[in-house]
Structures are given as structure tokens and as C-alpha cells.
Amino acid sequence: MAFIICLFIKITLFSVFTCSANAQLSPFYYSRTCPNLQFIVTNTMRQAISKEPRMGASILRLLFHDCFVNGCDASVLLDDTTTFTGEKNAFPNINSLRGFEVIDTIKSNVEASCSGIVSCADILALAARSAVFLVTNTNLPPPTANLSTLISMFATQGLNARDMTALSGAHTIGQARCTTFRDHIYNDTNINPTFATTRKATCPGPSSGTGDDNLAPLDVVTANRFDNGYFQGLLTRRGLLHSDQELFNGGSQDGLTRVYSFSYVAFANDFANAMIKMGNISPLTGLN
């Protein structure tokens, strides 16, 4: 839990230090205006994940797809209209992103408690935070961070290879459709043959014309728990996606992947730091 609290505090402080001059943001704003906010979000997410364990990963992915298009502004939630074409039905998202109804439910529950206070962008970020918390192995040691370290990171711009490797660790939860990993299990050579055979059993070859929507876990070690099992699987060539296994394929990220596979704390710290930097992608502040 400490890791997730740390991550939430980092994101909140990031907003304060980067935007306070324009909008006078405060990390205590919701504690005054919507004191039950975190409880409402976490409780609703707990119910959603209880019904479908995969939903935690879906909400985290929803936040990623929102942030990587001009910042974390909840624009991915907007429906298309006759005069507006948004992100929700763009090619990488259509029939792929999930969890919109969960965000709708959270929004409704929050509005019932404190109407017109909490933005959709903050609801999506808080939902993702709660999703990770609810599927984290709390027996693992949490990372540490102090305020001076956090402040120094807020000036950092852009995502580097280390950040992207850490963010890829979000694949430690969730599943992928056969159509996204079929080419890897049938055509790539950097894959454990036994693992490939297992996956082929539920993901028929392209000539079959079937199975596109069949699911498989992205993390073969601990599929429903946020830990470092994803990286452990990569070391044995059991990455489900081509892009997953590229993190351990004789390239520049092999060493870091090994570190993450041995140390959850190292991964958790880097993941939290990368989440901050992701949140700093083209943020609009003040009158903008």
C-alpha cells in the first residue's frame, strides 16, 4: 500500500509544483471539498475487480492511452459526435480499450457525494491508482522516496528507454487478445517453444480464421497481481507480445530487465517515477 500511496502523492505533488503559479492547485483540495473521494473510487474499483479481475489492468491501460495523447486530460473518454472525432474510436483504441462503464460508475458515485467538484481526468488517474493498489502483493517491500527527490524529478521532461521499460511492467497484470500475439508465437524465434505451443492451443494460426478474441495472460508467473513476475517471464523467453520479449532479446534493456526480475523494489520505484513523467506529457495549465 505504501508504494501506491507514494505514487499518488508523487502525482499530486507534481500537479502542485508545476501548476500552482497558474491555478493555485493544492494537494489538500479534495480533502476539503470531497473528503470521501478516495474511499468512493477505491470501493467502486474493488467491486469492479471483484466481478472481473481483468478490470484493474483495463483501467490502468485506459489511463496510459489517455496520457500518451497530449497529456492526462481524460479526452479518451469523449464520445464522437457529428462534429467531433476523438480518441475513443481511434484505431489503437476501438474495440480494444475497456472500462469506460467503470469510470462512468465512479463518476456517478462521486457526483452523488460532491457534485461538480472532481474532474474526469482526476477520476481516471485515481481509478488507475486504486486498480494497481488492489492487485498489488502487499507482502512485497515498498519503495521509498523523499520530498527533495520528488521535487527534483518534476523538472524532468520526456520519457527515456528506462522509463518505457518500467511502464511496460504494467503488463504484469491483464490479458491480451490472440490477434495481438499470434505473429509472435507462430513466427518469432526468440520464444520458449513450450510456451509457444501452450499459447497456440488457444490461439489458432491465421489460416484458421478463428480465435482472434481469445485471451491469454501477459504475465505467465502471477497474472492477476501487480509485481515483477512479468519481467521474470521475459528471462525465460515467455513474453506474450513481440514488444514484450524485445525488452530481453540481446539489446540495451536486457540488464534492466534482469534487475527488475530480481528486485520488485527497483521496478516499483522506476514505475512510479515513470508514471510522473508520463503525467508530464504536454500538460495544459492555467487558462490553457
PDB file of N, CA and C in Angstrom, residues 61 161 164-169 171 176 180-185 188 190-191 218 230-231 234 238-249 253-254 257:
ATOM      1  N   ARG A  61      -4.574   0.613 -18.301  1.00  0.00           N
ATOM      2  CA  ARG A  61      -4.312   0.808 -19.728  1.00  0.00           C
ATOM      3  C   ARG A  61      -5.084   2.012 -20.263  1.00  0.00           C
ATOM      4  N   ALA A 161      14.441   5.349 -22.345  1.00  0.00           N
ATOM      5  CA  ALA A 161      14.285   3.904 -22.505  1.00  0.00           C
ATOM      6  C   ALA A 161      14.004   3.227 -21.166  1.00  0.00           C
ATOM      7  N   MET A 164      10.345   3.712 -20.346  1.00  0.00           N
ATOM      8  CA  MET A 164       9.456   2.891 -21.161  1.00  0.00           C
ATOM      9  C   MET A 164       9.505   1.425 -20.741  1.00  0.00           C
ATOM     10  N   THR A 165      10.687   0.964 -20.321  1.00  0.00           N
ATOM     11  CA  THR A 165      10.795  -0.411 -19.832  1.00  0.00           C
ATOM     12  C   THR A 165      10.007  -0.585 -18.539  1.00  0.00           C
ATOM     13  N   ALA A 166      10.118   0.410 -17.657  1.00  0.00           N
ATOM     14  CA  ALA A 166       9.362   0.345 -16.399  1.00  0.00           C
ATOM     15  C   ALA A 166       7.862   0.377 -16.658  1.00  0.00           C
ATOM     16  N   LEU A 167       7.415   1.267 -17.547  1.00  0.00           N
ATOM     17  CA  LEU A 167       5.988   1.354 -17.854  1.00  0.00           C
ATOM     18  C   LEU A 167       5.484   0.080 -18.516  1.00  0.00           C
ATOM     19  N   SER A 168       6.342  -0.596 -19.263  1.00  0.00           N
ATOM     20  CA  SER A 168       5.949  -1.869 -19.867  1.00  0.00           C
ATOM     21  C   SER A 168       5.612  -2.894 -18.791  1.00  0.00           C
ATOM     22  N   GLY A 169       6.160  -2.680 -17.602  1.00  0.00           N
ATOM     23  CA  GLY A 169       5.873  -3.572 -16.488  1.00  0.00           C
ATOM     24  C   GLY A 169       4.422  -3.553 -16.062  1.00  0.00           C
ATOM     25  N   HIS A 171       2.290  -4.571 -17.792  1.00  0.00           N
ATOM     26  CA  HIS A 171       1.811  -5.845 -18.332  1.00  0.00           C
ATOM     27  C   HIS A 171       1.924  -6.978 -17.323  1.00  0.00           C
ATOM     28  N   ALA A 176      -4.185 -10.271 -23.131  1.00  0.00           N
ATOM     29  CA  ALA A 176      -4.146  -9.751 -24.495  1.00  0.00           C
ATOM     30  C   ALA A 176      -4.918 -10.683 -25.417  1.00  0.00           C
ATOM     31  N   THR A 180      -3.245 -10.044 -31.177  1.00  0.00           N
ATOM     32  CA  THR A 180      -2.104  -9.188 -30.883  1.00  0.00           C
ATOM     33  C   THR A 180      -0.810  -9.966 -30.658  1.00  0.00           C
ATOM     34  N   PHE A 181      -0.920 -11.266 -30.384  1.00  0.00           N
ATOM     35  CA  PHE A 181       0.305 -12.044 -30.142  1.00  0.00           C
ATOM     36  C   PHE A 181       0.463 -13.241 -31.077  1.00  0.00           C
ATOM     37  N   ARG A 182      -0.457 -13.432 -32.003  1.00  0.00           N
ATOM     38  CA  ARG A 182      -0.405 -14.584 -32.906  1.00  0.00           C
ATOM     39  C   ARG A 182       0.897 -14.629 -33.705  1.00  0.00           C
ATOM     40  N   ASP A 183       1.293 -13.502 -34.263  1.00  0.00           N
ATOM     41  CA  ASP A 183       2.506 -13.469 -35.085  1.00  0.00           C
ATOM     42  C   ASP A 183       3.738 -13.839 -34.265  1.00  0.00           C
ATOM     43  N   HIS A 184       3.765 -13.427 -33.004  1.00  0.00           N
ATOM     44  CA  HIS A 184       4.911 -13.722 -32.146  1.00  0.00           C
ATOM     45  C   HIS A 184       5.041 -15.209 -31.868  1.00  0.00           C
ATOM     46  N   ILE A 185       3.930 -15.872 -31.549  1.00  0.00           N
ATOM     47  CA  ILE A 185       4.022 -17.286 -31.172  1.00  0.00           C
ATOM     48  C   ILE A 185       4.192 -18.208 -32.370  1.00  0.00           C
ATOM     49  N   ASP A 188       8.052 -15.796 -34.570  1.00  0.00           N
ATOM     50  CA  ASP A 188       9.298 -15.363 -33.937  1.00  0.00           C
ATOM     51  C   ASP A 188      10.092 -16.551 -33.418  1.00  0.00           C
ATOM     52  N   ASN A 190      12.598 -15.970 -30.920  1.00  0.00           N
ATOM     53  CA  ASN A 190      13.043 -15.663 -29.556  1.00  0.00           C
ATOM     54  C   ASN A 190      11.924 -15.925 -28.549  1.00  0.00           C
ATOM     55  N   ILE A 191      11.428 -17.162 -28.569  1.00  0.00           N
ATOM     56  CA  ILE A 191      10.311 -17.526 -27.699  1.00  0.00           C
ATOM     57  C   ILE A 191      10.504 -18.954 -27.221  1.00  0.00           C
ATOM     58  N   LEU A 218      -0.745 -11.721 -19.887  1.00  0.00           N
ATOM     59  CA  LEU A 218       0.517 -11.080 -20.268  1.00  0.00           C
ATOM     60  C   LEU A 218       1.654 -11.494 -19.339  1.00  0.00           C
ATOM     61  N   TYR A 230       6.149 -10.318 -14.471  1.00  0.00           N
ATOM     62  CA  TYR A 230       6.240 -10.072 -15.917  1.00  0.00           C
ATOM     63  C   TYR A 230       7.694 -10.136 -16.385  1.00  0.00           C
ATOM     64  N   PHE A 231       8.587  -9.499 -15.645  1.00  0.00           N
ATOM     65  CA  PHE A 231       9.997  -9.478 -16.042  1.00  0.00           C
ATOM     66  C   PHE A 231      10.653 -10.835 -15.832  1.00  0.00           C
ATOM     67  N   LEU A 234      10.038 -12.810 -18.894  1.00  0.00           N
ATOM     68  CA  LEU A 234      10.843 -12.419 -20.056  1.00  0.00           C
ATOM     69  C   LEU A 234      12.190 -13.122 -20.057  1.00  0.00           C
ATOM     70  N   ARG A 238       9.299 -16.004 -22.241  1.00  0.00           N
ATOM     71  CA  ARG A 238       7.859 -16.236 -22.231  1.00  0.00           C
ATOM     72  C   ARG A 238       7.084 -14.917 -22.260  1.00  0.00           C
ATOM     73  N   GLY A 239       7.600 -13.957 -22.989  1.00  0.00           N
ATOM     74  CA  GLY A 239       6.865 -12.724 -23.212  1.00  0.00           C
ATOM     75  C   GLY A 239       5.757 -12.969 -24.218  1.00  0.00           C
ATOM     76  N   LEU A 240       4.555 -12.524 -23.925  1.00  0.00           N
ATOM     77  CA  LEU A 240       3.415 -12.838 -24.793  1.00  0.00           C
ATOM     78  C   LEU A 240       3.434 -12.040 -26.085  1.00  0.00           C
ATOM     79  N   LEU A 241       3.773 -10.773 -26.003  1.00  0.00           N
ATOM     80  CA  LEU A 241       3.804  -9.921 -27.188  1.00  0.00           C
ATOM     81  C   LEU A 241       5.217  -9.811 -27.729  1.00  0.00           C
ATOM     82  N   HIS A 242       5.332  -9.563 -29.013  1.00  0.00           N
ATOM     83  CA  HIS A 242       6.644  -9.329 -29.621  1.00  0.00           C
ATOM     84  C   HIS A 242       7.361  -8.185 -28.909  1.00  0.00           C
ATOM     85  N   SER A 243       6.623  -7.110 -28.625  1.00  0.00           N
ATOM     86  CA  SER A 243       7.221  -5.944 -27.973  1.00  0.00           C
ATOM     87  C   SER A 243       7.661  -6.265 -26.548  1.00  0.00           C
ATOM     88  N   ASP A 244       6.971  -7.191 -25.878  1.00  0.00           N
ATOM     89  CA  ASP A 244       7.392  -7.596 -24.535  1.00  0.00           C
ATOM     90  C   ASP A 244       8.772  -8.251 -24.587  1.00  0.00           C
ATOM     91  N   GLN A 245       8.906  -9.245 -25.432  1.00  0.00           N
ATOM     92  CA  GLN A 245      10.154 -10.013 -25.457  1.00  0.00           C
ATOM     93  C   GLN A 245      11.327  -9.206 -25.976  1.00  0.00           C
ATOM     94  N   GLU A 246      11.065  -8.127 -26.711  1.00  0.00           N
ATOM     95  CA  GLU A 246      12.143  -7.266 -27.173  1.00  0.00           C
ATOM     96  C   GLU A 246      12.898  -6.624 -26.010  1.00  0.00           C
ATOM     97  N   LEU A 247      12.274  -6.556 -24.841  1.00  0.00           N
ATOM     98  CA  LEU A 247      12.946  -5.993 -23.666  1.00  0.00           C
ATOM     99  C   LEU A 247      14.049  -6.917 -23.158  1.00  0.00           C
ATOM    100  N   PHE A 248      14.003  -8.181 -23.547  1.00  0.00           N
ATOM    101  CA  PHE A 248      15.066  -9.123 -23.195  1.00  0.00           C
ATOM    102  C   PHE A 248      15.373  -9.971 -24.419  1.00  0.00           C
ATOM    103  N   ASN A 249      16.159  -9.393 -25.303  1.00  0.00           N
ATOM    104  CA  ASN A 249      16.426 -10.051 -26.591  1.00  0.00           C
ATOM    105  C   ASN A 249      17.802  -9.656 -27.121  1.00  0.00           C
ATOM    106  N   GLN A 253      18.180  -3.151 -23.144  1.00  0.00           N
ATOM    107  CA  GLN A 253      17.380  -3.224 -21.929  1.00  0.00           C
ATOM    108  C   GLN A 253      17.476  -4.566 -21.202  1.00  0.00           C
ATOM    109  N   ASP A 254      18.338  -5.450 -21.687  1.00  0.00           N
ATOM    110  CA  ASP A 254      18.489  -6.754 -21.042  1.00  0.00           C
ATOM    111  C   ASP A 254      18.879  -6.617 -19.572  1.00  0.00           C
ATOM    112  N   THR A 257      16.044  -5.304 -17.416  1.00  0.00           N
ATOM    113  CA  THR A 257      15.023  -6.340 -17.260  1.00  0.00           C
ATOM    114  C   THR A 257      15.447  -7.351 -16.201  1.00  0.00           C
TER     115      THR A 257
END
